[in-house]
PDB file of C-alpha atoms in Angstrom:
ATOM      1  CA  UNK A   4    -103.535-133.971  20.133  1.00 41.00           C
ATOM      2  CA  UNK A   5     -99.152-132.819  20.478  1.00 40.00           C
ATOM      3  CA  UNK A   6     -99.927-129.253  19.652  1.00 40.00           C
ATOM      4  CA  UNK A   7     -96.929-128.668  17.086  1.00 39.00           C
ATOM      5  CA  UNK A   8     -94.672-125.605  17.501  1.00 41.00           C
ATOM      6  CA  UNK A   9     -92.584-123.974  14.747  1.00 41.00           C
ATOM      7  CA  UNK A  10     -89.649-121.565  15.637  1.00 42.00           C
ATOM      8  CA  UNK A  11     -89.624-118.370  13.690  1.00 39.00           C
ATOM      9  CA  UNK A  12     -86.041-118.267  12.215  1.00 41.00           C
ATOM     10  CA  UNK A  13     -84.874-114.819  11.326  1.00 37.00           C
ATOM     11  CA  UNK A  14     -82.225-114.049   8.697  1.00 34.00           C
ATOM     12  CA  UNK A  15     -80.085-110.895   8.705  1.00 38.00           C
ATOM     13  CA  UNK A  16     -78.413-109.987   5.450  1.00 34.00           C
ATOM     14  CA  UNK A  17     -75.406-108.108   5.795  1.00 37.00           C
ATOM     15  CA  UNK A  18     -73.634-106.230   3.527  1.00 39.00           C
ATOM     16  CA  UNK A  19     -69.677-105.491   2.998  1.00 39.00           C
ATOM     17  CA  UNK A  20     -68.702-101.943   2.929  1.00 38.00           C
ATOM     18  CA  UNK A  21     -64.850-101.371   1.837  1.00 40.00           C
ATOM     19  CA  UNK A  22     -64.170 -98.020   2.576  1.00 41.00           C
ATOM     20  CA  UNK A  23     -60.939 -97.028   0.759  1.00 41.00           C
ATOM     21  CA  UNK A  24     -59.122 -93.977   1.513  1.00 41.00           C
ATOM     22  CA  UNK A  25     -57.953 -92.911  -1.648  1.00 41.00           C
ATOM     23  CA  UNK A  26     -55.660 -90.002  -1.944  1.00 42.00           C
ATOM     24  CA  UNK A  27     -55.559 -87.378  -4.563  1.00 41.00           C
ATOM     25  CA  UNK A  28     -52.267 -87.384  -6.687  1.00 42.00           C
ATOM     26  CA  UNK A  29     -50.658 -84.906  -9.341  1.00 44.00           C
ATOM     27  CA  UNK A  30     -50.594 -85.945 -12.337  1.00 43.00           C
ATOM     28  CA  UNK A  31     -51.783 -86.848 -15.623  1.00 44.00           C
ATOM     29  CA  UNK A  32     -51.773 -90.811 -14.052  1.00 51.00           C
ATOM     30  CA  UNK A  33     -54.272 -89.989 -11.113  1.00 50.00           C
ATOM     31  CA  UNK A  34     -57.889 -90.450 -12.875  1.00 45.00           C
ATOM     32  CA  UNK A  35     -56.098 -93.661 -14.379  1.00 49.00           C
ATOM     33  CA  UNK A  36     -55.148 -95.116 -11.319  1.00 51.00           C
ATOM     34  CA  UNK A  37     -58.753 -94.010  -9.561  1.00 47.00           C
ATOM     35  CA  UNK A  38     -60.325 -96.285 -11.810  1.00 43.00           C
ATOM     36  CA  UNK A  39     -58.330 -99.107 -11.172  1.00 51.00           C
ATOM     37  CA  UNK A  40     -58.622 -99.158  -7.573  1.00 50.00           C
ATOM     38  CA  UNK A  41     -62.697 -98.838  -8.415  1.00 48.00           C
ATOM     39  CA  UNK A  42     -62.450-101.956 -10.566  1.00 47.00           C
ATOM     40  CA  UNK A  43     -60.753-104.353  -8.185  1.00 47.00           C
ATOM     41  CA  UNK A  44     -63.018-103.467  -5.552  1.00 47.00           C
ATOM     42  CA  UNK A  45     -66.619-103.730  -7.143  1.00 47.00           C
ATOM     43  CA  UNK A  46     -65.503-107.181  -8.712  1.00 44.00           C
ATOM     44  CA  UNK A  47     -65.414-109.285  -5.211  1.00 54.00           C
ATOM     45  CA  UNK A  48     -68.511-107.288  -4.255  1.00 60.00           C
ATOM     46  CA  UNK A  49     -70.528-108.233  -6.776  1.00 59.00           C
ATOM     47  CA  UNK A  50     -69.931-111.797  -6.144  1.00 59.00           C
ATOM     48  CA  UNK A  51     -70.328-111.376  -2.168  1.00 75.00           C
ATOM     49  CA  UNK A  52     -73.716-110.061  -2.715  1.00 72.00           C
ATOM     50  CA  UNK A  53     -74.824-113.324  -4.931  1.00 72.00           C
ATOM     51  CA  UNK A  54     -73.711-115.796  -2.872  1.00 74.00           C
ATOM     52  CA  UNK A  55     -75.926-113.911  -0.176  1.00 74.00           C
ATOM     53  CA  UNK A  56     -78.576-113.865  -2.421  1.00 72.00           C
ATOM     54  CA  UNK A  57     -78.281-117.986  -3.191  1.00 77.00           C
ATOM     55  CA  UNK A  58     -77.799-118.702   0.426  1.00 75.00           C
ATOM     56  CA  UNK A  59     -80.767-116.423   1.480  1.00 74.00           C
ATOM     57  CA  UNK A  60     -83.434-117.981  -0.938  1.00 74.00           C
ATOM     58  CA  UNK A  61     -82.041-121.387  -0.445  1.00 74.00           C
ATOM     59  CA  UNK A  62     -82.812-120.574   3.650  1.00 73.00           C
ATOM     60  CA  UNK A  63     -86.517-119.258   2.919  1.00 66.00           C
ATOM     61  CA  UNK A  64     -87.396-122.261   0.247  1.00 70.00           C
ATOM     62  CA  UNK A  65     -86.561-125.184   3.442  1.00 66.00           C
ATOM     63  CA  UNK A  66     -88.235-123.022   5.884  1.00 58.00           C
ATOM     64  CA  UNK A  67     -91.575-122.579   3.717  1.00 61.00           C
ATOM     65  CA  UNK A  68     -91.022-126.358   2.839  1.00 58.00           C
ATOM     66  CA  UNK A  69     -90.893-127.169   6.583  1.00 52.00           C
ATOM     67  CA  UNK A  70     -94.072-124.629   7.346  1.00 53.00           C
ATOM     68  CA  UNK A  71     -96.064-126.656   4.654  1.00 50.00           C
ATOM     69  CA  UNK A  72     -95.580-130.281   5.993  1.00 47.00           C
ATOM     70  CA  UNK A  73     -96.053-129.369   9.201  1.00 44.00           C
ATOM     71  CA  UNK A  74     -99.565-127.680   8.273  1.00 46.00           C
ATOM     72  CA  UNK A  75    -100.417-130.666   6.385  1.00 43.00           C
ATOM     73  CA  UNK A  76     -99.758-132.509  10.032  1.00 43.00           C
ATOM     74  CA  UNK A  77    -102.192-130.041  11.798  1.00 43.00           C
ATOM     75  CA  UNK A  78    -104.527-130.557   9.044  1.00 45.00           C
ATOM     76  CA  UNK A  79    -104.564-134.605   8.315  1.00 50.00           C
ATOM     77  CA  UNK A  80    -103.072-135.950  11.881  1.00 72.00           C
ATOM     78  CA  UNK A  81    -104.540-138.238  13.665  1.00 88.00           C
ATOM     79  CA  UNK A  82    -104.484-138.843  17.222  1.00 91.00           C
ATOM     80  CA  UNK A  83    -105.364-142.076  19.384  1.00 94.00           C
ATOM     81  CA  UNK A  84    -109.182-142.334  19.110  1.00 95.00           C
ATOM     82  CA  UNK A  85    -110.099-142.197  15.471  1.00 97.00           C
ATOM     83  CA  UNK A  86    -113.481-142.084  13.498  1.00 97.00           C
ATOM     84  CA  UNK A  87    -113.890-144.879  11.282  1.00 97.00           C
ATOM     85  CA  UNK A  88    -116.450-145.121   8.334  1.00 97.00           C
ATOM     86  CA  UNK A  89    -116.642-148.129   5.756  1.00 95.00           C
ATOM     87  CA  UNK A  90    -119.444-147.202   3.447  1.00 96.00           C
ATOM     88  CA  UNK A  91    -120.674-148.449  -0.823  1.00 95.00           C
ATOM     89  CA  UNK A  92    -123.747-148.931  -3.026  1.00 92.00           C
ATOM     90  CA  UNK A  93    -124.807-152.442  -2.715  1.00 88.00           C
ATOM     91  CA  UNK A  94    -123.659-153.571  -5.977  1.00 86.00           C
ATOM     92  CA  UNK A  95    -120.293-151.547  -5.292  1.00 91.00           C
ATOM     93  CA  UNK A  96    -117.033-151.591  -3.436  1.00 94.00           C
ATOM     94  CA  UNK A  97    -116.144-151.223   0.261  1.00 95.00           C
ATOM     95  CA  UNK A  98    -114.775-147.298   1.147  1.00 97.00           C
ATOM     96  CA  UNK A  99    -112.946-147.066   4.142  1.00 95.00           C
ATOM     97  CA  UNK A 100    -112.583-143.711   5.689  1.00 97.00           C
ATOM     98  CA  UNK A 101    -110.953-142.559   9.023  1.00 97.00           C
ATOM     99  CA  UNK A 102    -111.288-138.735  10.668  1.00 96.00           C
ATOM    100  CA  UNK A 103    -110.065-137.253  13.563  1.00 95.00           C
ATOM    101  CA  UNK A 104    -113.231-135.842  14.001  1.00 94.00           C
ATOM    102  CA  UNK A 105    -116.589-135.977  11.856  1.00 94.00           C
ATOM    103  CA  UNK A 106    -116.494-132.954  10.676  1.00 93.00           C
ATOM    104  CA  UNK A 107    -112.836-132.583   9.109  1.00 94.00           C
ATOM    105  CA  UNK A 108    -110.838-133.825   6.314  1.00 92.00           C
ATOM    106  CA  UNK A 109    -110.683-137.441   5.983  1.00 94.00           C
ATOM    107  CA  UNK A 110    -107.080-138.894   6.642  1.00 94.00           C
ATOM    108  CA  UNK A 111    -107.129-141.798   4.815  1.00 96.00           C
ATOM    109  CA  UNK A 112    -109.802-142.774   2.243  1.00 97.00           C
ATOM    110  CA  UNK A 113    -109.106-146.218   0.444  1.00 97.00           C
ATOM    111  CA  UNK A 114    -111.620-148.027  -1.960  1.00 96.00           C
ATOM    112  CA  UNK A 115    -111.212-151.919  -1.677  1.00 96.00           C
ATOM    113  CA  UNK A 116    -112.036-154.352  -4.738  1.00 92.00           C
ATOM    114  CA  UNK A 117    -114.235-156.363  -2.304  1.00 91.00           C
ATOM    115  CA  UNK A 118    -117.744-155.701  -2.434  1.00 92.00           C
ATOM    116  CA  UNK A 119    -119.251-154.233   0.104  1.00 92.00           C
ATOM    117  CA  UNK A 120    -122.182-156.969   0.490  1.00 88.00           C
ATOM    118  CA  UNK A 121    -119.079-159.675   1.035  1.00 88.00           C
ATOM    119  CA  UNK A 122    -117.864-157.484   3.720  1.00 90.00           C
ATOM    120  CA  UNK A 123    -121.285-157.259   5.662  1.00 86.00           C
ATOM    121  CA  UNK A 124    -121.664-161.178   5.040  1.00 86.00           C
ATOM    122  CA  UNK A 125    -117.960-161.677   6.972  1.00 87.00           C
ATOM    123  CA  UNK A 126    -119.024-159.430   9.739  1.00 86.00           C
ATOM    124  CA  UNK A 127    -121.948-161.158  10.337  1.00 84.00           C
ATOM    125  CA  UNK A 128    -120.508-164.164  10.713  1.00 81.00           C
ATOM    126  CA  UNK A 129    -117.285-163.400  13.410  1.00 84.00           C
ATOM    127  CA  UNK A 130    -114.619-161.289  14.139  1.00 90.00           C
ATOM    128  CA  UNK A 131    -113.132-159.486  10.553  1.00 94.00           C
ATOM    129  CA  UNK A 132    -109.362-159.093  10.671  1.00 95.00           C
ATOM    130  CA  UNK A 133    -108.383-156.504   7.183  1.00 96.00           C
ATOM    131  CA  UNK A 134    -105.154-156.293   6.374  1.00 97.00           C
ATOM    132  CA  UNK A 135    -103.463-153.814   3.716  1.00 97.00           C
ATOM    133  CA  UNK A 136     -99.828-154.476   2.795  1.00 97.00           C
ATOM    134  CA  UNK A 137     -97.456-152.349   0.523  1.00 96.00           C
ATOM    135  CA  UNK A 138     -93.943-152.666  -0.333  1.00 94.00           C
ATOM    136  CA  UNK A 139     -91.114-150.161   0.702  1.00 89.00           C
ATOM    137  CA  UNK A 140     -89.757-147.960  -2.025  1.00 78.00           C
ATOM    138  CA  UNK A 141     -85.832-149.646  -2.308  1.00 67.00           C
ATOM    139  CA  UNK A 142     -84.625-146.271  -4.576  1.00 52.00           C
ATOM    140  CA  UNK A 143     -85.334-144.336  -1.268  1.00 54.00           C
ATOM    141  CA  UNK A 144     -84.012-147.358   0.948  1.00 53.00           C
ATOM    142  CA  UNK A 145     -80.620-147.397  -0.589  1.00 50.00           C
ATOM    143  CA  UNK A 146     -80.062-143.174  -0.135  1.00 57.00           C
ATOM    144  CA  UNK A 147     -81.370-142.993   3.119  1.00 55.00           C
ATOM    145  CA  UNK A 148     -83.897-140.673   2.649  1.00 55.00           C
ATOM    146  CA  UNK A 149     -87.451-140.259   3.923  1.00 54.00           C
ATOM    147  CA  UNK A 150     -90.243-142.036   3.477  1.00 71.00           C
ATOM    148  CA  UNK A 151     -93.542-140.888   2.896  1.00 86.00           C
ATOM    149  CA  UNK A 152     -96.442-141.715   5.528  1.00 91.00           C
ATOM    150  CA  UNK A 153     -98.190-144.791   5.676  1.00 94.00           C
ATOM    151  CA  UNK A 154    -101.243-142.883   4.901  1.00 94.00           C
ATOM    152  CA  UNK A 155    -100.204-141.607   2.046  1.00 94.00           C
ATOM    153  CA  UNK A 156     -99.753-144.706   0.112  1.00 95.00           C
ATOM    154  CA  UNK A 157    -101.283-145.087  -2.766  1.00 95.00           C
ATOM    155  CA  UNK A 158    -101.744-148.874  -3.500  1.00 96.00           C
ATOM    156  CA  UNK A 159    -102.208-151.616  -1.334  1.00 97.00           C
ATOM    157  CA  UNK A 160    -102.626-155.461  -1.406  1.00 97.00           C
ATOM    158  CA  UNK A 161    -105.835-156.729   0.126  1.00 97.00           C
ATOM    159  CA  UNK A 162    -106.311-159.938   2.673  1.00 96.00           C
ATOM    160  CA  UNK A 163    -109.875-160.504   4.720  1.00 94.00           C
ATOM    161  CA  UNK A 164    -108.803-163.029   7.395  1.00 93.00           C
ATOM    162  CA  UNK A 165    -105.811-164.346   6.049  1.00 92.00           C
ATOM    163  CA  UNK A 166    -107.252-164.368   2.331  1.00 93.00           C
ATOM    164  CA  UNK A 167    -106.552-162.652  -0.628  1.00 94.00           C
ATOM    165  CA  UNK A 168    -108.467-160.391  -1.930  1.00 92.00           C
ATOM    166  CA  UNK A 169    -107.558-157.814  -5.028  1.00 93.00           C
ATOM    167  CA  UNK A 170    -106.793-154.354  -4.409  1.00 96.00           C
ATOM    168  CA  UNK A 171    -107.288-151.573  -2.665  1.00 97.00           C
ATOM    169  CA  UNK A 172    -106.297-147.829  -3.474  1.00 96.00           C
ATOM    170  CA  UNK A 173    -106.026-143.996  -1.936  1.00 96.00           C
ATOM    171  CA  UNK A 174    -109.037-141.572  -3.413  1.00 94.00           C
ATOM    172  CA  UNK A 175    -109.560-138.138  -2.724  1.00 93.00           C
ATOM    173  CA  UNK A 176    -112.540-137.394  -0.769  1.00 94.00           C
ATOM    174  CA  UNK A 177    -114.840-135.910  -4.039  1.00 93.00           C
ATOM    175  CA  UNK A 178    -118.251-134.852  -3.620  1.00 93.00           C
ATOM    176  CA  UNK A 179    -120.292-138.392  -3.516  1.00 92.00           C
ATOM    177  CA  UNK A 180    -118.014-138.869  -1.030  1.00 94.00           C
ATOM    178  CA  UNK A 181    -118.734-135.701   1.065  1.00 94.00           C
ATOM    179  CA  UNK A 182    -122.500-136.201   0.750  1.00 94.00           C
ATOM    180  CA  UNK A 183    -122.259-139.677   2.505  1.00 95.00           C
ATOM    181  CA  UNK A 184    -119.576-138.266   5.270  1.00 96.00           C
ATOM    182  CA  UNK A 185    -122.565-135.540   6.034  1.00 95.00           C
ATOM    183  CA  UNK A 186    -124.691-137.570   6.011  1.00 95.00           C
ATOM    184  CA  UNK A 187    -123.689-139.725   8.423  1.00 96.00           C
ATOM    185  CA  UNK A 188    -121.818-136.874  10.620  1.00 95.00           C
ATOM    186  CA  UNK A 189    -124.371-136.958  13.494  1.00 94.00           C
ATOM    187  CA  UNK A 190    -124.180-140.610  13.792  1.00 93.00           C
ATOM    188  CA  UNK A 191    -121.483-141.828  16.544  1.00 91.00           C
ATOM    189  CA  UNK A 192    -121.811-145.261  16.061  1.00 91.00           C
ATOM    190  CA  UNK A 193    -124.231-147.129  13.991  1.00 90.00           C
ATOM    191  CA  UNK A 194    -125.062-148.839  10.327  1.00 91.00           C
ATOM    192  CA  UNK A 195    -127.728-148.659   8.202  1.00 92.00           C
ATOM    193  CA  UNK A 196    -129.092-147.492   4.665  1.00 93.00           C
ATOM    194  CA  UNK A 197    -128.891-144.163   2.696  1.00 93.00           C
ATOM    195  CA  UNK A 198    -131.495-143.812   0.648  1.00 88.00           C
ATOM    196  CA  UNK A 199    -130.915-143.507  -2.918  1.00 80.00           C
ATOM    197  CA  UNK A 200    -131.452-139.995  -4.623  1.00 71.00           C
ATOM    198  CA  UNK A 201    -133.382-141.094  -7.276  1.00 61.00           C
ATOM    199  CA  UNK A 202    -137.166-141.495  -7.535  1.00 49.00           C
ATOM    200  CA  UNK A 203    -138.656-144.465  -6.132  1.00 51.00           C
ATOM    201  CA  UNK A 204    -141.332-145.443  -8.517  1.00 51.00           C
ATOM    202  CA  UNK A 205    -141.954-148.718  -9.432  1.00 48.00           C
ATOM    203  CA  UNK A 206    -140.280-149.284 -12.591  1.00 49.00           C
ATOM    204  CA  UNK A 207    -137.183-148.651 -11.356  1.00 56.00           C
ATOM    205  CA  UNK A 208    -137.342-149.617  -7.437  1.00 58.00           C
ATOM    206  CA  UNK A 209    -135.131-152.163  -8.655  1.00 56.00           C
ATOM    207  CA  UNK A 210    -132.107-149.499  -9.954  1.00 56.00           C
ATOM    208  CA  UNK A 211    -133.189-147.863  -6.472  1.00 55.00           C
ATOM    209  CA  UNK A 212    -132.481-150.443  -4.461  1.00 66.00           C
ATOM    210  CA  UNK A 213    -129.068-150.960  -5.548  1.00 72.00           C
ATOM    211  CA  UNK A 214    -127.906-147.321  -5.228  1.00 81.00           C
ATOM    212  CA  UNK A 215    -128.894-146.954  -1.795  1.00 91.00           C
ATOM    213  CA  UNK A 216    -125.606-146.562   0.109  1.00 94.00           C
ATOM    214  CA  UNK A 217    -124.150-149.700   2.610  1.00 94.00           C
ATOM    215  CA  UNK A 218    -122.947-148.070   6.241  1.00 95.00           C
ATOM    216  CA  UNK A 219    -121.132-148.772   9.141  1.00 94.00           C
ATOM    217  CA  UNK A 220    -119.886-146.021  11.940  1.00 95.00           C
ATOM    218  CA  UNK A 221    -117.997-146.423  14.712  1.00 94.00           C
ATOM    219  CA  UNK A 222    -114.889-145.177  16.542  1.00 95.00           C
ATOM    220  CA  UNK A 223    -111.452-146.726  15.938  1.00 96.00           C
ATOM    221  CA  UNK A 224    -108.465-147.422  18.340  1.00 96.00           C
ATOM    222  CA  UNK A 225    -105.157-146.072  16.547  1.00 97.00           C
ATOM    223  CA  UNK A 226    -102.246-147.883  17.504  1.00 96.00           C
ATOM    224  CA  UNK A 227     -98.805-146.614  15.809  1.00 95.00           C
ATOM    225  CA  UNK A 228     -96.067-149.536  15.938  1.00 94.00           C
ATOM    226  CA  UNK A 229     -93.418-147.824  14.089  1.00 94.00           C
ATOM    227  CA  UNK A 230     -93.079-146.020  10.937  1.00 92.00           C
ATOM    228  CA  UNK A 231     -94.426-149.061   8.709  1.00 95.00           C
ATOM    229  CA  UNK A 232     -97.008-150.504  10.746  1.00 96.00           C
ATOM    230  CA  UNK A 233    -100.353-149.035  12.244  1.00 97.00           C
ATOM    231  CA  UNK A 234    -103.728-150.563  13.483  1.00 97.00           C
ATOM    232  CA  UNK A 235    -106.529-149.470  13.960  1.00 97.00           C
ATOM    233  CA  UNK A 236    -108.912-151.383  16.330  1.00 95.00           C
ATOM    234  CA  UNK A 237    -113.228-150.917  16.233  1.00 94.00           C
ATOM    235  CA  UNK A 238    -114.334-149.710  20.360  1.00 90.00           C
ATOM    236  CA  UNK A 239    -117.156-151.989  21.247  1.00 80.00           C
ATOM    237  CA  UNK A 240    -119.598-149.370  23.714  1.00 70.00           C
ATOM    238  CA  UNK A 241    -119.615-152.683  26.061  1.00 66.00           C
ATOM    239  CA  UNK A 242    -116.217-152.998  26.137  1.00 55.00           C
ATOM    240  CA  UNK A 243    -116.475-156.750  26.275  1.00 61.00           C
ATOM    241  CA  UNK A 244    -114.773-159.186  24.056  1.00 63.00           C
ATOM    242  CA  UNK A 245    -112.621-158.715  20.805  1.00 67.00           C
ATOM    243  CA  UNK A 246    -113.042-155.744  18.677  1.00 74.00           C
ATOM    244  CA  UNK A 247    -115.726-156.579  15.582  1.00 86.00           C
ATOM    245  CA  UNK A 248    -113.580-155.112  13.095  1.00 93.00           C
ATOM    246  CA  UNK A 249    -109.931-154.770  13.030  1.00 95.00           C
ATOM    247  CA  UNK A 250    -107.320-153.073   9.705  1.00 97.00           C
ATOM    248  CA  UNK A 251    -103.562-153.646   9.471  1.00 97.00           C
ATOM    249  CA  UNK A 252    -101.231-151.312   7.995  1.00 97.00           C
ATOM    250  CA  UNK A 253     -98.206-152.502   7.015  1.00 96.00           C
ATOM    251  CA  UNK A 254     -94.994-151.708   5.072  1.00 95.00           C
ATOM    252  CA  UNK A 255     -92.726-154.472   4.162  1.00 92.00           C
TER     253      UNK A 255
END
């Protein structure tokens, strides 16, 4: 993992000093003209000292700005070897999850419209090629700006080899989530069954049955193409042969 440095920038806030020499005169016009000299002088100091004061928290917002995105880096990056997890109840929809490592916060968590007992069905029958498109934002296009990470899109258009197939959207990692994550966290690569919660008795082994929770672990390939593209490619242990599983991202 590029270990991500930030240099400590130090500000110095100076202030003017005028020093006037004023000299005493005789006179009934000498306190007058003391107090004139003390007006023109405070006036441009005054204003010196808030355009410091602009400049300086102007400085310390971008820096603490800077500090927090590069935090959220350390925190959410991912390097090239990824863990991937697609998990769902077997009357639900497909989650796809991807970690740097099991134990920390998931990078990118999408739920698909496609059942997850479709998905096992393609898998079982050949090589499953996912891709998830989403459009550029033009506003941002046009005034050169930024934009956001790939993984941080929020809504993407579905396709299953080459066919269409609804939806898919960003979620934040709740607790149902978290319980199948830990569930699965000693698992390197595997599928299988959760079993449901619930009691298994035989009036409702039915009801059971569907909320036991669909699996499939393994570790993922990352491959960054450029800003608006990204793959991520399932590591067969034999090494032989295509990868099982494959997901496009794309920007267009």
């Amino acid at each position: 993992m590029a270990k991500i440095s930030l240099d400590k920038k130090h500000f110095h806030w100076s202030n003017k000093v005028s020093n006037e020499d004023e000299e005493e005169q005789e006179g009934s016009n000498s306190l007058h003209t003391h107090f004139q000299k003390n007006q023109q002088t405070e006036l441009p100091s005054s204003l010196t000292r808030k355009k410091l004061q602009t400049i300086t928290i102007a400085r310390v917002r971008s820096v603490l700005t800077a500090m927090n995105k590069n935090r959220a880096n350390l925190l959410h990056g991912l390097g090239p070897r990824v863990v991937g997890t697609l998990f769902g109840s077997r009357k639900g929809h497909v989650h796809f999850v991807f970690q740097k490592t099991p134990t920390s916060q998931p990078a990118f968590l999408i739920e698909l419209q496609t059942p997850i007992s479709g998905l096992v069905k393609e898998m079982a029958s050949g090589l499953v090629r996912i891709a998830l498109e989403c459009d550029k934002e033009d506003d941002k296009i046009k005034k050169g700006g930024n934009l956001k990470k790939i993984l941080d899109e929020p809504i993407w258009r579905t396709y299953c080899n080459g066919k269409k197939c609804g939806f898919a959207m960003k979620r934040e990692c709740g607790e149902k989530e978290w319980k199948v994550l830990k569930a699965v966290e000693p698992i390197s690569m595997g599928a299988g069954v959760l079993p449901s919660e619930k009691a298994s008795d035989h009036e409702h082994e039915s009801l059971v049955h569907e909320d036991e929770i669909m699996y499939m672990r393994a570790k993922f390939e990352r491959v960054v193409g450029s800003r608006d593209s990204e793959a991520f490619y399932m590591m067969n242990p034999d090494s032989n042969g295509a990868p099982e599983l494959s997901i496009y991202l794309l920007r267009i």
